Coordinates of C-alpha atoms in Angstrom, one line a residue:
X88 CA 82.1 106.8 100.2
X89 CA 80.2 104.1 102.1
X90 CA 81.3 101.5 99.5
X91 CA 84.9 102.5 99.9
X92 CA 84.8 102.2 103.7
X93 CA 83.0 98.9 103.5
X94 CA 85.7 97.6 101.0
X95 CA 88.5 98.7 103.3
X96 CA 87.0 97.0 106.3
X97 CA 86.6 93.7 104.4
X98 CA 90.1 94.1 103.0
X99 CA 91.5 94.5 106.5
X100 CA 89.7 91.5 107.8
X101 CA 90.7 89.4 104.8
X102 CA 89.9 85.9 103.9
X103 CA 86.7 84.2 102.8
X104 CA 84.8 85.3 105.9
X105 CA 85.5 89.0 105.5
X106 CA 82.1 89.8 104.2
X107 CA 80.3 88.1 107.0
X108 CA 82.6 89.4 109.7
X109 CA 82.5 93.0 108.5
X110 CA 79.0 93.4 109.8
X111 CA 80.4 93.3 113.3
X112 CA 82.6 96.4 112.6
X113 CA 81.2 99.9 112.8
X114 CA 82.8 103.1 111.6
X115 CA 80.9 105.7 113.4
X116 CA 81.1 108.3 116.3
X117 CA 77.3 108.1 116.9
X118 CA 76.9 106.3 120.3
X119 CA 73.3 105.4 119.3
X120 CA 74.7 103.1 116.7
X121 CA 77.3 101.4 118.8
X122 CA 75.0 98.6 119.8
X123 CA 74.8 97.4 116.2
X124 CA 78.4 96.2 116.3
X125 CA 81.0 94.4 118.4
X126 CA 83.9 96.6 117.4
X127 CA 83.5 100.3 116.7
X128 CA 86.2 102.5 115.1
X129 CA 85.8 106.2 115.8
X130 CA 86.4 108.2 112.6
X131 CA 89.0 110.9 112.6
X132 CA 88.3 114.2 110.7
X133 CA 90.1 112.9 107.6
X134 CA 87.1 112.2 105.4
X135 CA 85.2 115.4 106.3
X136 CA 84.6 117.6 103.3
X137 CA 86.3 120.5 104.9
X138 CA 89.4 118.5 105.6
X139 CA 89.8 116.0 102.8
X140 CA 92.3 117.3 100.2
X141 CA 93.6 120.0 102.5
X142 CA 96.9 120.4 104.4
X143 CA 94.9 119.5 107.6
X144 CA 94.4 115.9 106.2
X145 CA 98.1 115.0 106.3
X146 CA 99.5 112.9 109.1
X147 CA 101.7 114.6 111.6
X148 CA 105.2 113.2 112.4
X149 CA 106.2 111.7 114.7
X150 CA 103.3 109.2 114.5
X151 CA 101.7 107.6 117.5
X152 CA 101.4 103.8 117.7
X153 CA 98.6 101.4 118.6
X154 CA 99.9 98.1 119.9
X155 CA 103.3 98.7 118.2
X156 CA 101.8 99.6 114.8
X157 CA 102.2 103.2 113.4
X158 CA 99.0 105.1 113.4
X159 CA 98.4 107.8 110.8
X160 CA 95.0 109.2 112.2
X161 CA 93.1 109.1 115.4
X162 CA 94.6 108.2 118.8
X163 CA 95.7 104.9 120.5
X164 CA 92.8 105.1 123.0
X165 CA 90.7 101.9 123.3
X166 CA 88.0 101.3 125.7
X167 CA 85.0 99.1 126.5
X168 CA 81.6 100.9 126.3
X169 CA 79.4 98.2 127.8
X170 CA 80.2 95.1 125.8
X171 CA 81.4 97.1 122.7
X172 CA 85.1 97.5 122.0
X173 CA 85.6 101.1 121.0
X174 CA 88.8 102.0 119.1
X175 CA 89.8 105.7 118.7
X176 CA 92.6 104.6 116.3
X177 CA 91.3 105.4 112.8
X178 CA 92.8 102.5 110.9
X179 CA 90.3 102.9 108.1
X180 CA 91.5 106.4 107.1
X181 CA 95.1 105.3 107.8
X182 CA 94.7 102.3 105.4
X183 CA 93.0 104.5 102.8
X184 CA 95.8 107.1 102.9
X185 CA 98.3 104.4 102.0
X186 CA 96.3 102.2 99.6
X187 CA 95.2 105.2 97.4
X188 CA 98.6 107.0 97.3
X189 CA 96.7 110.0 98.8
X190 CA 100.0 111.6 99.8
X191 CA 101.0 111.9 96.1
X192 CA 98.0 114.1 95.2
X193 CA 98.8 116.4 98.1
X194 CA 102.5 116.6 97.1
X195 CA 102.3 117.0 93.3
X196 CA 105.3 119.4 93.4
X197 CA 107.5 116.6 94.7
X198 CA 108.7 114.5 91.8
X199 CA 112.1 113.2 90.5
X200 CA 113.5 113.8 87.0
X201 CA 111.2 111.1 85.6
X202 CA 108.1 112.6 87.2
X203 CA 107.9 109.9 89.9
X204 CA 107.1 110.5 93.5
X205 CA 110.3 109.4 95.3
X206 CA 110.0 106.7 98.0
X207 CA 112.5 108.5 100.2
X208 CA 110.0 111.5 100.3
X209 CA 107.1 109.2 101.3
X210 CA 105.6 109.0 104.7
X211 CA 106.3 105.2 105.0
X212 CA 110.0 105.9 104.5
X213 CA 110.2 109.0 106.7
X214 CA 108.2 107.4 109.5
X215 CA 110.4 104.3 109.3
X216 CA 107.9 101.6 108.2
X217 CA 108.6 101.2 104.5
X218 CA 109.7 97.7 105.2
X219 CA 106.4 96.8 107.0
X220 CA 103.0 96.3 105.4
X221 CA 101.2 98.2 108.2
X222 CA 97.8 98.0 106.4
X223 CA 98.1 94.2 106.8
X224 CA 99.1 94.8 110.4
X225 CA 95.9 96.8 110.9
X226 CA 94.1 93.7 109.7
X227 CA 95.7 91.6 112.4
X228 CA 94.7 94.1 115.0
X229 CA 91.1 94.2 113.8
X230 CA 90.8 90.5 113.8
X231 CA 92.2 90.4 117.4
X232 CA 89.8 93.1 118.5
X233 CA 86.9 91.1 117.0
X234 CA 88.0 87.9 118.9
X235 CA 88.3 90.0 122.0
X236 CA 84.7 91.2 121.4
X237 CA 83.5 87.5 121.3
X238 CA 83.6 87.0 117.5
X239 CA 85.8 83.9 117.7
X240 CA 85.6 83.1 114.0
X241 CA 87.8 86.1 113.2
X242 CA 90.9 83.9 113.2
X243 CA 94.3 84.7 111.8
X244 CA 95.4 82.4 108.9
X245 CA 98.5 80.3 109.0
X246 CA 101.3 82.5 107.7
X247 CA 102.5 81.7 104.2
X248 CA 103.1 83.4 100.9
X249 CA 99.9 83.1 98.9
X250 CA 101.6 83.7 95.5
X251 CA 105.0 84.5 94.1
X252 CA 105.3 86.5 90.9
X253 CA 108.7 86.3 89.3
X254 CA 108.5 89.3 87.0
X255 CA 111.0 90.6 84.4
X256 CA 110.9 93.9 82.5
X257 CA 112.3 93.3 79.0
X258 CA 113.8 96.7 78.4
X259 CA 116.6 95.3 76.2
X260 CA 115.8 91.8 75.0
X261 CA 119.0 91.2 73.0
X262 CA 122.5 92.6 73.1
X263 CA 123.8 92.3 69.6
X264 CA 121.1 91.2 67.1
X265 CA 120.6 94.3 64.8
X266 CA 122.8 96.2 62.4
X267 CA 122.9 99.1 64.8
X268 CA 124.1 96.7 67.6
X269 CA 126.7 95.3 65.2
X270 CA 128.1 98.7 64.4
X271 CA 128.1 99.8 68.1
X272 CA 130.1 96.7 69.2
X273 CA 132.5 96.9 66.2
X274 CA 133.3 100.6 66.9
X275 CA 133.0 100.9 70.7
X276 CA 132.6 97.4 72.1
X277 CA 134.0 93.9 71.7
X278 CA 135.3 94.4 68.2
X279 CA 134.1 93.1 64.8
X280 CA 135.0 89.4 65.3
X281 CA 133.1 89.0 68.5
X282 CA 130.2 91.3 67.4
X283 CA 129.8 89.3 64.2
X284 CA 129.7 86.1 66.1
X285 CA 126.9 87.4 68.4
X286 CA 125.1 89.0 65.4
X287 CA 125.0 85.8 63.3
X288 CA 125.0 83.2 66.1
X289 CA 122.0 81.5 67.7
X290 CA 119.8 83.7 69.7
X291 CA 120.4 81.6 72.8
X292 CA 124.0 82.7 72.8
X293 CA 123.1 86.4 73.0
X294 CA 124.4 87.8 76.3
X295 CA 121.0 89.3 77.2
X296 CA 119.1 86.1 76.5
X297 CA 118.9 85.0 80.1
X298 CA 115.3 84.1 80.0
X299 CA 115.9 80.3 80.2
X300 CA 117.9 80.8 83.5
X301 CA 115.0 82.7 85.0
X302 CA 112.6 79.9 84.1
X303 CA 114.9 77.3 85.5
X304 CA 114.8 79.1 88.8
X305 CA 111.0 79.3 88.6
X306 CA 110.7 75.6 87.9
X307 CA 112.8 74.8 90.9
X308 CA 110.6 76.9 93.1
X309 CA 107.4 75.5 91.5
X310 CA 108.6 72.0 92.3
X311 CA 109.0 72.9 95.9
X312 CA 105.9 75.0 96.6
X313 CA 103.4 73.9 94.0
X314 CA 102.5 74.7 90.5
X315 CA 99.8 77.3 91.2
X316 CA 101.7 79.4 93.7
X317 CA 104.4 80.7 91.4
X318 CA 104.2 82.5 88.0
X319 CA 106.7 84.0 85.6
X320 CA 105.7 87.2 83.9
X321 CA 107.6 89.0 81.2
X322 CA 106.7 92.6 80.4
X323 CA 107.3 93.5 76.7
X324 CA 107.5 97.0 75.3
X325 CA 105.5 97.8 72.1
X326 CA 105.9 101.6 71.8
X327 CA 107.7 104.7 72.9
X328 CA 110.0 107.1 71.1
X329 CA 111.7 108.7 74.1
X330 CA 115.4 108.3 74.7
X331 CA 114.3 106.5 77.9
X332 CA 112.5 104.0 75.8
X333 CA 115.7 102.9 74.0
X334 CA 116.4 100.4 72.7
X335 CA 113.4 100.4 70.5
X336 CA 112.9 96.8 69.5
X337 CA 110.8 95.4 66.7
X338 CA 107.9 93.2 67.8
X339 CA 107.9 91.7 64.3
X340 CA 111.5 90.6 64.2
X341 CA 112.4 86.9 64.1
X342 CA 114.2 87.1 67.3
X343 CA 111.3 88.7 69.2
X344 CA 109.0 86.1 67.7
X345 CA 111.3 83.4 68.9
X346 CA 111.3 84.9 72.4
X347 CA 107.5 85.1 72.4
X348 CA 107.2 81.5 71.3
X349 CA 109.7 80.4 74.0
X350 CA 107.5 82.2 76.6
X351 CA 104.4 80.4 75.3
X352 CA 106.1 77.0 75.3
X353 CA 107.4 77.5 78.8
X354 CA 104.0 78.9 80.1
X355 CA 105.5 82.3 81.0
X356 CA 102.9 85.0 81.0
X357 CA 103.2 88.2 78.8
X358 CA 102.3 91.6 80.0
X359 CA 102.6 95.1 78.6
X360 CA 105.6 97.2 79.6
X361 CA 103.9 100.6 79.1
X362 CA 106.5 103.0 77.5
X363 CA 108.1 106.0 79.1
X364 CA 106.1 108.1 76.6
X365 CA 102.8 106.5 77.6
X366 CA 103.7 107.2 81.3
X367 CA 103.8 110.9 80.4
X368 CA 100.8 110.6 78.1
X369 CA 98.6 107.8 79.3
X370 CA 96.2 108.1 76.3
X371 CA 98.9 106.1 74.4
X372 CA 98.4 103.0 76.6
X373 CA 95.5 101.6 74.6
X374 CA 97.5 101.8 71.3
X375 CA 100.5 100.0 72.8
X376 CA 98.3 97.3 74.3
X377 CA 96.5 96.7 71.0
X378 CA 99.8 96.4 69.2
X379 CA 101.2 93.8 71.6
X380 CA 97.9 91.9 71.4
X381 CA 98.1 91.8 67.6
X382 CA 101.6 90.4 67.8
X383 CA 101.0 87.8 70.5
X384 CA 97.5 86.9 69.3
X385 CA 96.2 87.0 72.9
X386 CA 94.5 89.5 75.1
X387 CA 96.9 91.4 77.3
X388 CA 95.6 92.0 80.8
X389 CA 98.9 92.7 82.8
X390 CA 100.8 95.9 82.9
X391 CA 103.9 97.5 84.4
X392 CA 105.0 101.0 83.6
X393 CA 108.6 101.5 82.2
X394 CA 110.8 103.1 84.9
X395 CA 108.0 102.4 87.3
X396 CA 106.7 105.7 86.1
X397 CA 103.1 105.7 87.0
X398 CA 103.2 109.4 87.7
X399 CA 99.9 110.4 89.1
X400 CA 97.4 108.3 91.1
X401 CA 94.5 109.1 88.8
X402 CA 96.5 107.9 85.7
X403 CA 95.5 104.4 86.7
X404 CA 92.1 105.1 85.1
X405 CA 93.8 104.9 81.7
X406 CA 94.8 101.3 82.4
X407 CA 91.3 100.4 83.4
X408 CA 90.0 102.1 80.2
X409 CA 92.4 100.1 78.0
X410 CA 91.2 96.8 79.5
X411 CA 94.1 96.1 81.8
X412 CA 92.9 94.1 84.8
X413 CA 96.1 93.8 86.8
X414 CA 99.0 96.3 87.3
X415 CA 102.4 95.5 88.8
X416 CA 103.9 99.0 88.9
X417 CA 103.4 99.8 92.6
X418 CA 106.8 100.0 94.1
X419 CA 109.3 102.8 94.6
X420 CA 112.4 102.7 92.4
X421 CA 114.6 104.2 95.1
X422 CA 113.7 102.0 98.0
X423 CA 112.3 98.4 98.2
X424 CA 109.3 97.8 100.5
X425 CA 105.6 98.3 100.7
X426 CA 104.6 101.4 98.8
X427 CA 100.8 100.8 99.3
X428 CA 101.2 99.6 102.9
X429 CA 100.1 96.1 101.9
X430 CA 101.6 93.0 100.4
X431 CA 98.2 91.8 99.2
X432 CA 96.6 92.5 95.8
X433 CA 94.1 95.4 96.2
X434 CA 91.5 97.1 94.0
X435 CA 92.6 100.5 93.0
X436 CA 90.7 103.3 94.8
X437 CA 90.8 106.6 92.9
X438 CA 91.6 109.2 95.6
X439 CA 90.1 112.0 93.5
X440 CA 86.6 110.7 93.2
X441 CA 86.8 108.0 95.9
X442 CA 85.7 105.2 93.5
X443 CA 86.6 101.5 93.7
X444 CA 87.9 100.3 90.4
X445 CA 88.0 96.7 89.0
X446 CA 91.7 97.2 88.3
X447 CA 93.8 95.1 90.7
X448 CA 97.2 96.4 92.0
X449 CA 99.8 93.9 92.8
X450 CA 102.4 95.7 95.1
X451 CA 106.0 95.3 93.9
X452 CA 108.1 94.0 96.8
X453 CA 111.7 94.1 95.4
X454 CA 113.3 95.4 92.3
X455 CA 116.9 94.3 92.0
X456 CA 118.4 97.7 91.1
X457 CA 116.7 99.4 94.0
X458 CA 118.9 97.5 96.4
X459 CA 122.4 98.2 95.1
X460 CA 122.3 101.3 92.9
X461 CA 124.3 104.1 94.6
X462 CA 121.5 106.6 94.0
X463 CA 119.0 104.3 95.6
X464 CA 119.6 102.0 98.6
X465 CA 123.3 101.3 97.9
X466 CA 123.4 98.1 99.8
X467 CA 126.2 95.5 99.6
X468 CA 125.3 91.9 98.8
X469 CA 124.9 90.6 102.4
X470 CA 122.8 93.6 103.4
X471 CA 120.6 93.3 100.3
X472 CA 120.0 89.6 100.9
X473 CA 119.2 90.2 104.6
X474 CA 116.8 93.0 103.7
X475 CA 115.2 90.9 101.0
X476 CA 114.6 87.9 103.3
X477 CA 113.1 90.2 105.9
X478 CA 110.6 91.5 103.3
X479 CA 109.7 88.0 102.2
X480 CA 109.0 87.1 105.9
X481 CA 106.7 90.1 106.2
X482 CA 104.8 89.0 103.1
X483 CA 104.4 85.5 104.6
X484 CA 103.2 86.9 107.9
X485 CA 100.6 88.9 106.0
X486 CA 99.6 86.0 103.7
X487 CA 100.4 88.3 100.8
X488 CA 102.0 88.1 97.4
X489 CA 105.7 88.4 96.8
X490 CA 106.4 90.3 93.6
X491 CA 110.1 90.3 92.5
X492 CA 111.4 92.3 89.5
X493 CA 114.7 91.3 87.9
X494 CA 115.7 92.6 84.4
X495 CA 117.0 90.0 81.9
X496 CA 120.0 92.2 81.1
X497 CA 120.9 92.8 84.8
X498 CA 122.2 89.2 85.2
X499 CA 124.2 88.8 81.9
X500 CA 127.7 87.6 82.6
X501 CA 129.0 87.2 79.1
X502 CA 129.9 90.7 78.0
X503 CA 132.6 91.7 80.6
X504 CA 133.3 91.1 84.2
X505 CA 130.8 93.0 86.3
X506 CA 130.4 92.8 90.1
X507 CA 126.9 94.1 89.9
X508 CA 125.8 91.5 87.4
X509 CA 127.3 88.6 89.3
X510 CA 125.7 90.1 92.5
X511 CA 122.2 90.3 90.9
X512 CA 122.3 86.7 89.6
X513 CA 123.6 85.4 92.9
X514 CA 121.0 87.4 94.9
X515 CA 118.0 86.1 92.8
X516 CA 119.2 82.5 93.2
X517 CA 119.7 83.0 96.9
X518 CA 116.2 84.4 97.4
X519 CA 114.7 81.4 95.4
X520 CA 116.7 79.1 97.7
X521 CA 115.3 80.8 100.8
X522 CA 111.8 80.5 99.5
X523 CA 112.3 76.8 98.8
X524 CA 113.5 76.3 102.3
X525 CA 110.7 78.2 103.9

């Protein structure tokens, strides 16, 4: 457990000096050890063996605050003991609770129809801070306390977004490129003439082939903020037989090969879009990863679960076992915000055995359908744009990563008039423009 606490202290401090500065921070209630540190955080009972994993370990609403920041454990009391700044607010346990999804192992009976823990059932949502990365706010508090205790090198960095990931889940790469699609459109859709035209026409004319537009937006952003601060990442499915994995597309088809070549030419990264089936049975992840690697000819290190259905916190171990190094699943489908309490990439900590994994989690900031779907946030365009901009500003203030998720089929305007589709395309472009201006 010492390694986990040490990691969290360094994570909160952040930056290149975190290792050196962490020696000034103690996490102890033993007064005899206070003199070893400049700032001492008094542990709450959370990590005690008789408390951890029990109902007593859960935060009680309403939460207290410390300097305006919600506090999950401990009390807002702070005091000088000699020249040591002693903090009774247990920001270590509070950060751990959020970073590990600890709440989800205590509430395994609360899941939606897809087996996911709903954002609107979460403590961040119920306590009103889902739109604030309060773990990052704890870090600002800790740096300020260190400066207050004469550690002047614990400075705050200039606020800016460290990295922007423009990610796209390729659930349905094409609209009408198979015989099944042709029959569907002939019988129930646009009619034989139009369906035949899409089926036999160039791939670039397919209504769902919106990938070039996304990369145009990326290139505009790169030109404004710098090549290394922005990446496009497409998550491709390679398995799954569930109805929720439909459409089941063929990695060996000429169209899919053309898409993969386009991504390679345009320097867009490829990740695994773990199937719905593999979300239920994580042992399938390795097989799906290997299949995608054979087809792309490259090692696959990025992952996002289909339907954002990473069901149980400990299931992350299967990604690690499969050789995945970076996961982009960690957002709630039903509400955009900061699921892990941070906007910064963080190593996965297994809450069952309290182990730090080499797997890095990149928190998902915004998924387009979270904003406007009636069963989710049900925002109109102006409110969605305002909410999105406020989230991006929180990321900048925390020197975090902004991870956006827009599906290629969600912005297609060629099939039939659709307010939602126009809305999503316009919103993505507006967010890019805001990022360019900032």
